[in-house]
mmCIF file of C-alpha atoms in Angstrom:
data_model
loop_
_atom_site.group_PDB
_atom_site.id
_atom_site.type_symbol
_atom_site.label_atom_id
_atom_site.label_comp_id
_atom_site.label_asym_id
_atom_site.label_seq_id
_atom_site.Cartn_x
_atom_site.Cartn_y
_atom_site.Cartn_z
ATOM 1 C CA MET A 1 106.440 -99.089 102.514
ATOM 2 C CA ILE A 2 107.065 -100.985 105.471
ATOM 3 C CA PHE A 3 110.339 -98.379 106.035
ATOM 4 C CA LYS A 4 107.738 -95.474 105.712
ATOM 5 C CA LEU A 5 106.055 -97.201 108.598
ATOM 6 C CA ALA A 6 108.533 -97.721 110.362
ATOM 7 C CA HIS A 7 110.325 -94.411 109.851
ATOM 8 C CA GLN A 8 106.611 -93.043 111.088
ATOM 9 C CA ARG A 9 106.875 -94.726 114.319
ATOM 10 C CA ALA A 10 110.098 -94.079 115.013
ATOM 11 C CA ILE A 11 109.398 -90.635 114.790
ATOM 12 C CA PHE A 12 106.146 -90.790 117.264
ATOM 13 C CA ARG A 13 107.930 -92.724 119.745
ATOM 14 C CA ASN A 14 110.835 -91.026 120.097
ATOM 15 C CA GLN A 15 112.848 -88.005 118.521
ATOM 16 C CA ARG A 16 115.901 -89.627 119.411
ATOM 17 C CA GLN A 17 118.037 -92.310 117.343
ATOM 18 C CA ALA A 18 115.715 -95.610 116.957
ATOM 19 C CA THR A 19 116.125 -99.368 115.611
ATOM 20 C CA ALA A 20 113.756 -100.740 112.974
ATOM 21 C CA THR A 21 114.010 -104.646 112.462
ATOM 22 C CA ILE A 22 112.497 -105.637 109.072
ATOM 23 C CA LEU A 23 111.597 -109.301 109.327
ATOM 24 C CA CYS A 24 111.857 -111.606 105.958
ATOM 25 C CA ASP A 25 111.283 -115.014 105.379
ATOM 26 C CA SER A 26 113.770 -115.141 102.509
ATOM 27 C CA ARG A 27 117.259 -115.619 103.270
ATOM 28 C CA SER A 28 118.277 -115.348 99.494
ATOM 29 C CA ALA A 29 116.567 -112.022 99.446
ATOM 30 C CA LEU A 30 118.783 -110.951 102.497
ATOM 31 C CA GLN A 31 121.467 -112.631 100.872
ATOM 32 C CA ALA A 32 120.831 -110.307 97.447
ATOM 33 C CA ILE A 33 120.678 -107.481 99.465
ATOM 34 C CA GLN A 34 124.078 -108.124 101.377
ATOM 35 C CA ASN A 35 125.713 -109.057 97.904
ATOM 36 C CA VAL A 36 124.428 -106.407 95.175
ATOM 37 C CA ARG A 37 125.376 -107.083 91.546
ATOM 38 C CA ASN A 38 124.341 -104.829 88.243
ATOM 39 C CA ARG A 39 122.790 -107.798 86.583
ATOM 40 C CA SER A 40 119.464 -106.963 85.270
ATOM 41 C CA GLY A 41 116.663 -107.995 87.952
ATOM 42 C CA GLN A 42 118.198 -106.036 90.039
ATOM 43 C CA ARG A 43 116.152 -102.889 90.642
ATOM 44 C CA ILE A 44 114.479 -103.769 93.724
ATOM 45 C CA ILE A 45 117.416 -104.711 95.309
ATOM 46 C CA HIS A 46 118.846 -100.896 94.267
ATOM 47 C CA ALA A 47 115.152 -99.347 95.407
ATOM 48 C CA ILE A 48 115.577 -101.273 98.773
ATOM 49 C CA LEU A 49 119.106 -100.001 99.401
ATOM 50 C CA GLN A 50 117.577 -96.482 98.221
ATOM 51 C CA ALA A 51 115.009 -96.813 101.047
ATOM 52 C CA ALA A 52 117.309 -97.784 103.838
ATOM 53 C CA THR A 53 119.627 -94.858 102.999
ATOM 54 C CA GLU A 54 116.847 -92.519 103.272
ATOM 55 C CA VAL A 55 115.476 -94.070 106.502
ATOM 56 C CA GLN A 56 119.134 -94.149 108.079
ATOM 57 C CA ALA A 57 119.502 -90.713 107.316
ATOM 58 C CA GLY A 58 116.520 -89.757 109.221
ATOM 59 C CA HIS A 59 118.470 -91.324 112.412
ATOM 60 C CA ILE A 60 117.043 -94.522 112.284
ATOM 61 C CA SER A 61 119.408 -97.905 112.347
ATOM 62 C CA LEU A 62 118.178 -100.632 110.656
ATOM 63 C CA ARG A 63 118.046 -104.256 111.517
ATOM 64 C CA LEU A 64 117.307 -107.136 108.633
ATOM 65 C CA GLN A 65 116.503 -110.518 109.978
#
């Protein structure tokens, strides 16, 4: 949902490439996204990466902090 909102805002603001920043207060979540493993319970991480790929395909750079 966050990715969709960032994508929609970028389209309305500017037709050129934009950057969306997603803030997260969980260092372990950010680390899990960086180091994906094929273990059980990783479905949400794979869903996040899929959503990020879709946003980036729309010429929006993502920054996770």
